[in-house]
Amino acid sequence: MTRRAGGMAEVGASTPLYGAGPDDEVRDAIEGRDASVAVYGLGKMGLPLAAVYAARVGDVIGVDVDESVVESLNGGDCHVDREPELPGLTTRLVEDGKLRATSDARAAADAASVHVVIVPTPVTDAKEPDLSVVDAVVESVADGLSPGDVVFVECTVPPGTCRDRVVPTLVERSGLDADEFGVAFCPERTSSGRAIEDITGAYPKVVGGVDAESARIAEIVYGYVTDNEVIRASDARTAEAVKLFEGLYRDVNIALANELGTLADDLAIDVREAIETANTQPFCDIHDPGPGVGGHCIPWYPYFVMSRVTEPTPLLRMAREVNDSMPAFTARIVERELGERDTPMDRARVLVLGVTYRPGVEESRATPAGPLIAELNHRGAETLASDPLLDHDAIASFGAEPVDVSELVRTDPDAVVVVTPHEEFDAIEWDGFDDVLVVDGRDSVGDTGHRTYTIGSGRR
């Protein structure tokens, strides 16, 4: 494949796949690495996906607006931390000329025949899906779209987005008819810390096209990406809903666990034990209670559905309310337990352990630590926080005084609240604390030698 300055493939050098002919002809193009791929978004999910595409399907141009990410990747470095296999794979693919990066989305669109969109889709303060980044990427793709190209959307979107939003934009800006290119929704089903494993086959891959030809091409292409089966949904809208339903199930299930967890004192039982025992029945699978639900998926997915339907959704709304209430419940437990030790909140020093939403993952979007810190401050506590994955500025932005992991004991807190049990906290020498109250949100600390309240289990 010929190149032009900067390592970009020349326009027209990539084989079109949509309407290319029988399945065997499409497979021949993929196996001959004649189909260039542009992956738009090189974040925690995007870079692993780009790497797998480069290893298995065709030469890949990764696109990102962050110039430092582009420079790092073109130097063979991996900017995504704590992702096994990815650093070595990235370096090898860049050295072999199969993976490169650019911030010029239009140039990447010109060069590629397969366009993979995997960019953030957050929720606004008004609880509406924010598709502005998706829109911008689709517009860039449209400016370089050629007949026979296919566009695969991997990031989470409301049902109907591909047919009602992506296709019209591509038609309007490219000047092509809708039957000259393909669009399919192919949701990522990936977790940080195991992205390569997940992409290449931990779960079946779901694809859904806006038409039969789009679905056919998506099924063939992802047959090379994954070692697992490819499930073809009836259409893109159904595939979009599948991705959301996975998250909605977890949100509702966790809400049940959290509501049960708040009843431990009233029922005078260890709710966690009851849940664990109930789950020995194969039809029961209740999740664990905790101080809240965070991340860029579960807390947002209900709004991708609720914002698009006219029917009431009381269960989805109530699940969100329950999960959003857990940081305040945790703060009330801290205040109550300290009060029984004659320590009022307005004279208490409270140390929060873990600010990211999940152990080992440098992501703090929608973390329950945020509202917990705000609630502790509102109740008058002096709030400190420690997280080995975040710098002091990031921690301070939540309203807590940052503390290094090595300095925890020296802070002399009245209470310690475990929100996110990073493995670095396993080395804490609890004996060094002076008669501290421990509120364990995740049942993770074991016997600390101090009075401990575990959410869902109560005092011990």
XYZ file of C-alpha atoms in Angstrom:
460
model
C 0.000 0.000 0.000
C 1.497 3.332 -1.031
C 2.021 6.101 1.503
C 2.189 9.831 1.552
C 4.015 12.206 3.871
C 3.318 11.624 7.541
C 2.642 7.910 7.081
C -0.959 8.349 5.921
C -2.305 6.010 3.291
C -3.164 7.641 -0.041
C -6.766 8.326 -0.855
C -8.268 5.419 -2.752
C -5.628 2.921 -1.589
C -8.092 1.057 0.619
C -10.477 -1.567 -0.746
C -14.179 -0.751 -0.270
C -16.145 -3.469 1.496
C -19.804 -2.414 1.362
C -21.331 -3.994 -1.744
C -17.958 -5.495 -2.658
C -19.316 -8.891 -3.609
C -19.643 -12.334 -2.034
C -18.381 -13.079 1.462
C -15.236 -14.687 0.075
C -14.241 -11.490 -1.722
C -14.663 -9.478 1.468
C -12.602 -12.009 3.405
C -9.893 -11.932 0.729
C -9.639 -8.146 1.131
C -9.332 -8.460 4.908
C -6.856 -11.316 4.816
C -4.797 -9.407 2.266
C -4.867 -6.376 4.592
C -6.298 -4.310 1.745
C -8.880 -2.575 3.918
C -7.470 0.371 5.835
C -9.186 1.158 9.126
C -9.603 4.484 10.912
C -10.381 4.275 14.628
C -11.705 7.570 15.985
C -10.894 7.906 19.691
C -7.746 6.492 21.315
C -8.822 6.427 24.952
C -8.978 3.526 27.388
C -11.253 1.557 25.073
C -10.233 3.046 21.727
C -6.512 2.276 21.764
C -6.978 -1.423 22.636
C -9.594 -1.695 19.873
C -7.282 0.024 17.381
C -4.484 -2.353 18.332
C -6.634 -5.452 17.831
C -7.890 -4.125 14.497
C -4.295 -3.488 13.413
C -3.228 -6.962 14.450
C -6.102 -8.778 12.771
C -7.898 -6.790 10.088
C -5.883 -4.101 8.341
C -3.556 -1.154 8.666
C -4.995 1.239 11.242
C -4.961 5.000 11.504
C -5.847 6.031 15.049
C -7.441 9.455 15.386
C -7.418 11.590 18.518
C -7.742 15.307 19.199
C -5.027 15.119 21.868
C -1.715 15.817 20.143
C 0.224 14.283 23.037
C -1.616 10.992 22.507
C -0.831 11.100 18.792
C 2.837 11.855 19.405
C 3.124 9.151 22.050
C 1.528 6.471 19.872
C 3.601 7.335 16.812
C 6.667 6.943 19.023
C 5.579 3.421 19.866
C 4.471 4.265 23.396
C 1.213 3.285 25.089
C -0.493 6.085 27.043
C -3.129 3.767 28.568
C -1.973 2.472 31.941
C -2.756 -0.795 33.726
C -3.812 -2.603 30.572
C -2.037 -5.982 30.268
C -0.687 -6.887 26.811
C -1.407 -3.455 25.357
C 2.010 -1.747 25.726
C 3.946 -4.541 24.022
C 1.311 -4.998 21.321
C 1.200 -1.273 20.602
C 4.971 -0.994 20.271
C 5.172 -3.977 17.942
C 2.350 -2.779 15.694
C 3.812 0.722 15.371
C 7.247 -0.703 14.557
C 5.665 -2.960 11.935
C 3.875 -0.022 10.330
C 0.418 -1.431 11.037
C -0.653 1.234 13.532
C -0.153 4.972 13.437
C -1.955 8.043 14.729
C -3.073 11.463 13.583
C -5.182 14.346 14.821
C -6.412 14.985 11.263
C -9.735 13.145 11.184
C -10.508 14.232 7.636
C -7.225 12.830 6.325
C -7.842 9.558 8.149
C -11.338 9.381 6.674
C -9.925 9.929 3.185
C -7.488 7.045 3.658
C -9.780 4.450 5.202
C -12.661 2.324 4.016
C -13.566 1.087 7.512
C -14.404 3.789 10.066
C -14.746 2.816 13.735
C -16.178 5.412 16.132
C -15.405 4.923 19.826
C -15.547 8.305 21.539
C -17.075 9.491 24.837
C -20.851 9.850 25.080
C -21.502 11.462 28.491
C -24.707 12.807 29.993
C -25.356 16.520 30.500
C -26.367 18.115 33.782
C -29.921 18.014 32.428
C -29.605 14.200 32.152
C -29.589 14.219 28.358
C -27.115 12.148 26.296
C -24.362 14.389 24.949
C -23.592 13.182 21.431
C -21.635 16.259 20.385
C -18.349 14.365 20.067
C -20.009 11.601 18.057
C -21.566 14.239 15.796
C -18.198 15.913 15.206
C -16.522 12.611 14.337
C -19.326 11.569 11.987
C -19.059 14.908 10.198
C -15.318 14.346 9.687
C -15.968 10.833 8.415
C -18.588 12.180 6.031
C -16.107 14.675 4.597
C -13.846 11.782 3.564
C -16.470 9.104 2.913
C -16.230 7.110 -0.309
C -18.631 4.668 -1.966
C -18.223 1.229 -0.391
C -17.042 2.517 2.985
C -18.494 1.172 6.213
C -18.949 3.037 9.507
C -19.043 1.027 12.732
C -20.211 2.825 15.884
C -18.886 1.172 19.075
C -19.624 3.841 21.687
C -22.894 3.790 23.593
C -25.738 5.784 22.013
C -29.539 5.990 22.406
C -31.553 3.535 20.308
C -32.092 4.875 16.807
C -28.913 6.959 16.676
C -27.290 5.157 13.760
C -30.336 5.223 11.496
C -31.805 8.573 12.533
C -28.665 10.600 13.220
C -25.521 9.036 11.767
C -26.859 8.046 8.341
C -28.536 11.421 7.589
C -25.360 13.296 8.518
C -23.239 11.068 6.311
C -25.644 11.489 3.403
C -25.910 15.255 3.742
C -22.193 15.990 4.083
C -20.766 13.346 1.754
C -23.212 13.779 -1.118
C -23.570 10.004 -1.318
C -26.832 8.111 -1.288
C -27.618 5.992 1.777
C -27.232 2.788 -0.248
C -23.630 3.622 -1.227
C -22.105 3.041 2.238
C -22.762 0.939 5.307
C -23.455 1.793 8.950
C -23.628 -0.677 11.816
C -23.710 -0.499 15.580
C -21.157 -2.853 17.132
C -21.056 -2.088 20.871
C -17.884 -2.406 22.888
C -18.261 -4.910 25.721
C -14.985 -4.132 27.377
C -13.711 -3.444 30.894
C -10.566 -1.520 31.783
C -7.771 -3.798 32.884
C -8.794 -6.621 30.548
C -9.523 -4.816 27.280
C -7.504 -7.019 24.927
C -9.002 -10.171 26.434
C -12.523 -8.769 26.174
C -12.181 -7.491 22.603
C -10.664 -10.674 21.265
C -13.198 -13.075 22.649
C -14.254 -12.986 26.295
C -17.840 -12.417 25.182
C -19.786 -12.764 21.937
C -19.626 -9.704 19.700
C -22.932 -8.026 18.870
C -23.458 -6.265 15.524
C -26.523 -4.665 14.008
C -26.727 -2.899 10.664
C -29.007 -0.191 9.343
C -29.517 -2.564 6.406
C -28.701 -6.177 5.589
C -25.497 -5.349 3.712
C -24.130 -3.286 6.599
C -24.858 -6.161 8.968
C -23.194 -8.663 6.629
C -19.974 -6.670 6.394
C -19.917 -6.004 10.145
C -20.372 -9.701 10.869
C -17.507 -10.650 8.558
C -15.114 -7.966 9.831
C -15.749 -8.691 13.504
C -15.342 -12.371 12.790
C -11.645 -11.496 12.436
C -11.577 -9.200 15.473
C -13.031 -11.729 17.919
C -12.369 -15.408 18.541
C -15.870 -15.715 19.990
C -19.123 -15.854 18.050
C -20.601 -12.807 16.334
C -24.290 -12.293 17.075
C -26.142 -10.385 14.363
C -29.020 -8.409 15.860
C -32.022 -7.764 13.654
C -31.026 -4.119 13.160
C -28.846 -1.324 14.522
C -31.553 -0.059 16.867
C -31.773 -3.449 18.566
C -27.996 -3.649 18.915
C -27.978 -0.170 20.459
C -30.577 -1.327 22.989
C -28.597 -4.488 23.799
C -25.654 -2.427 24.987
C -27.894 -0.275 27.160
C -29.845 -3.184 28.610
C -26.620 -4.750 29.895
C -25.965 -1.635 31.958
C -29.586 -1.185 33.016
C -29.654 -4.701 34.424
C -26.631 -3.962 36.568
C -27.970 -0.605 37.726
C -31.283 -2.096 38.847
C -29.604 -5.130 40.419
C -27.131 -2.977 42.349
C -30.000 -0.748 43.485
C -31.712 -3.808 44.951
C -28.501 -4.799 46.715
C -27.971 -1.254 47.994
C -31.510 -0.919 49.306
C -31.196 -4.275 51.070
C -27.817 -3.182 52.406
C -29.378 -0.174 54.124
C -31.675 -2.550 56.049
C -28.919 -4.435 57.895
C -29.474 -2.539 61.142
C -33.281 -2.598 61.003
C -33.359 -6.316 60.248
C -30.476 -7.055 62.622
C -28.837 -9.348 60.051
C -25.740 -9.438 57.882
C -27.342 -8.629 54.537
C -24.170 -9.545 52.676
C -24.273 -13.024 54.165
C -27.945 -13.352 53.270
C -27.246 -12.253 49.686
C -24.311 -14.631 49.312
C -26.385 -17.532 50.600
C -29.421 -16.602 48.480
C -27.171 -16.593 45.423
C -26.482 -20.302 45.861
C -29.912 -20.714 44.283
C -29.183 -20.644 40.531
C -32.075 -18.293 39.747
C -30.773 -15.657 42.175
C -27.888 -13.335 41.333
C -28.019 -10.291 43.602
C -24.992 -7.987 43.404
C -23.132 -6.525 46.398
C -24.155 -3.329 48.239
C -21.739 -0.412 48.448
C -21.346 3.359 48.831
C -22.632 4.131 45.332
C -22.253 3.467 41.612
C -19.712 5.280 39.452
C -17.976 5.293 36.103
C -18.893 6.397 32.606
C -21.391 3.596 31.953
C -23.901 2.382 34.538
C -24.872 5.769 36.054
C -25.532 7.202 32.584
C -27.138 4.413 30.569
C -30.653 4.787 32.057
C -30.827 8.320 30.669
C -30.020 7.064 27.167
C -33.310 5.176 27.349
C -35.450 7.477 29.507
C -34.681 10.477 27.313
C -35.988 8.689 24.222
C -39.291 7.176 25.389
C -42.719 8.535 26.268
C -43.752 5.665 28.528
C -42.914 6.150 32.230
C -39.911 4.216 33.507
C -40.424 4.126 37.285
C -38.091 1.187 37.915
C -35.167 2.773 36.062
C -35.708 6.101 37.813
C -36.032 4.527 41.241
C -32.857 2.475 40.702
C -30.977 5.669 39.903
C -32.397 7.381 42.991
C -31.403 4.494 45.243
C -27.877 4.271 43.876
C -27.431 8.039 43.937
C -28.544 8.062 47.589
C -25.801 5.741 48.830
C -23.060 8.372 49.351
C -25.447 10.310 51.643
C -26.367 7.081 53.444
C -22.658 6.383 53.964
C -22.135 9.878 55.393
C -25.073 9.367 57.773
C -23.492 6.131 58.997
C -20.218 7.956 59.642
C -22.016 10.706 61.564
C -24.081 8.253 63.604
C -21.153 6.003 64.510
C -18.966 8.967 65.433
C -21.816 10.398 67.506
C -21.935 7.233 69.561
C -18.261 7.845 70.307
C -19.065 11.432 71.389
C -17.337 12.906 68.346
C -19.577 15.403 66.526
C -19.082 15.733 62.794
C -18.121 19.394 63.016
C -15.088 18.350 65.082
C -14.276 15.185 63.140
C -11.494 14.457 60.695
C -12.618 11.893 58.121
C -10.256 10.152 55.686
C -11.733 8.779 52.447
C -9.812 5.925 50.817
C -10.269 5.734 47.059
C -11.575 8.468 44.773
C -11.692 6.653 41.426
C -14.885 4.708 40.887
C -13.216 1.312 40.577
C -10.067 -0.367 41.962
C -7.068 -0.171 39.659
C -8.778 2.106 37.124
C -7.791 5.748 36.715
C -11.310 7.010 36.107
C -13.252 9.275 38.419
C -16.285 10.199 36.322
C -19.471 9.876 38.382
C -17.485 8.374 41.247
C -19.500 8.018 44.480
C -16.492 9.482 46.315
C -17.453 12.903 44.931
C -20.893 13.235 46.513
C -19.657 11.463 49.654
C -16.911 14.053 50.149
C -19.428 16.832 49.475
C -21.836 15.353 52.039
C -19.124 14.964 54.677
C -18.086 18.569 54.130
C -21.710 19.699 54.315
C -22.042 17.975 57.673
C -19.035 19.893 58.970
C -16.272 17.289 58.804
C -12.687 18.014 57.858
C -12.424 15.678 54.880
C -9.197 14.178 53.579
C -8.836 11.714 50.709
C -6.194 9.425 49.266
C -5.984 7.652 45.936
C -2.813 6.110 44.480
C -4.022 6.631 40.901
C -4.789 10.357 41.109
C -2.563 13.355 41.671
C -3.223 15.876 44.419
C -4.936 18.362 42.122
C -7.435 15.760 40.952
C -8.242 14.758 44.528
C -8.514 18.362 45.699
C -10.993 19.095 42.885
C -13.520 16.969 44.798
C -13.209 19.167 47.881
C -10.937 16.972 50.007
C -7.429 17.540 51.308
C -5.123 15.164 49.387
C -3.065 12.627 51.331
C -0.342 10.311 50.031
C -0.851 6.613 50.707
C 2.389 6.568 52.685
C 1.051 9.300 55.012
C -2.334 7.845 55.947
C -1.592 6.983 59.568
C -0.050 10.375 60.224
C -3.312 12.152 59.410
C -4.734 10.896 62.744
C -8.359 10.676 61.508
C -11.396 10.050 63.639
C -12.918 7.922 60.875
C -11.723 6.167 57.731
C -14.204 5.450 54.929
C -13.246 2.860 52.311
C -14.881 3.764 49.000
C -12.552 2.154 46.436
C -10.311 -0.671 47.680
C -7.185 -0.190 45.571
C -4.629 -2.933 46.149
C -2.221 -0.305 47.478
C -4.491 -0.027 50.520
C -3.907 -3.684 51.373
C -0.599 -2.674 52.963
C -2.199 -0.269 55.450
C -1.004 -0.968 58.997
C -4.249 -0.428 60.855
C -2.513 -0.800 64.204
C -0.932 2.573 63.531
C -4.257 4.369 63.792
C -5.349 5.547 67.224
C -8.809 4.157 68.042
C -10.230 5.047 64.637
C -13.726 4.284 63.329
C -13.667 2.351 60.038
C -16.629 2.474 57.655
C -16.026 -0.158 54.995
C -18.092 0.448 51.895
C -16.887 -2.633 50.050
C -16.333 -5.324 52.725
C -12.652 -5.202 51.836
C -10.567 -4.468 54.934
C -11.116 -7.555 57.101
C -10.201 -7.306 60.784
C -8.672 -3.875 61.383
C -8.557 -4.149 65.164
C -10.847 -1.106 65.300
C -14.582 -0.642 65.475
C -15.757 -1.254 61.926
C -19.094 -0.719 60.223
C -19.467 -2.502 56.882
C -22.225 -1.345 54.547
C -24.600 -4.277 54.238
C -23.209 -6.125 57.268
C -23.367 -3.594 60.083
C -21.009 -3.308 63.036
C -18.332 -5.738 63.984
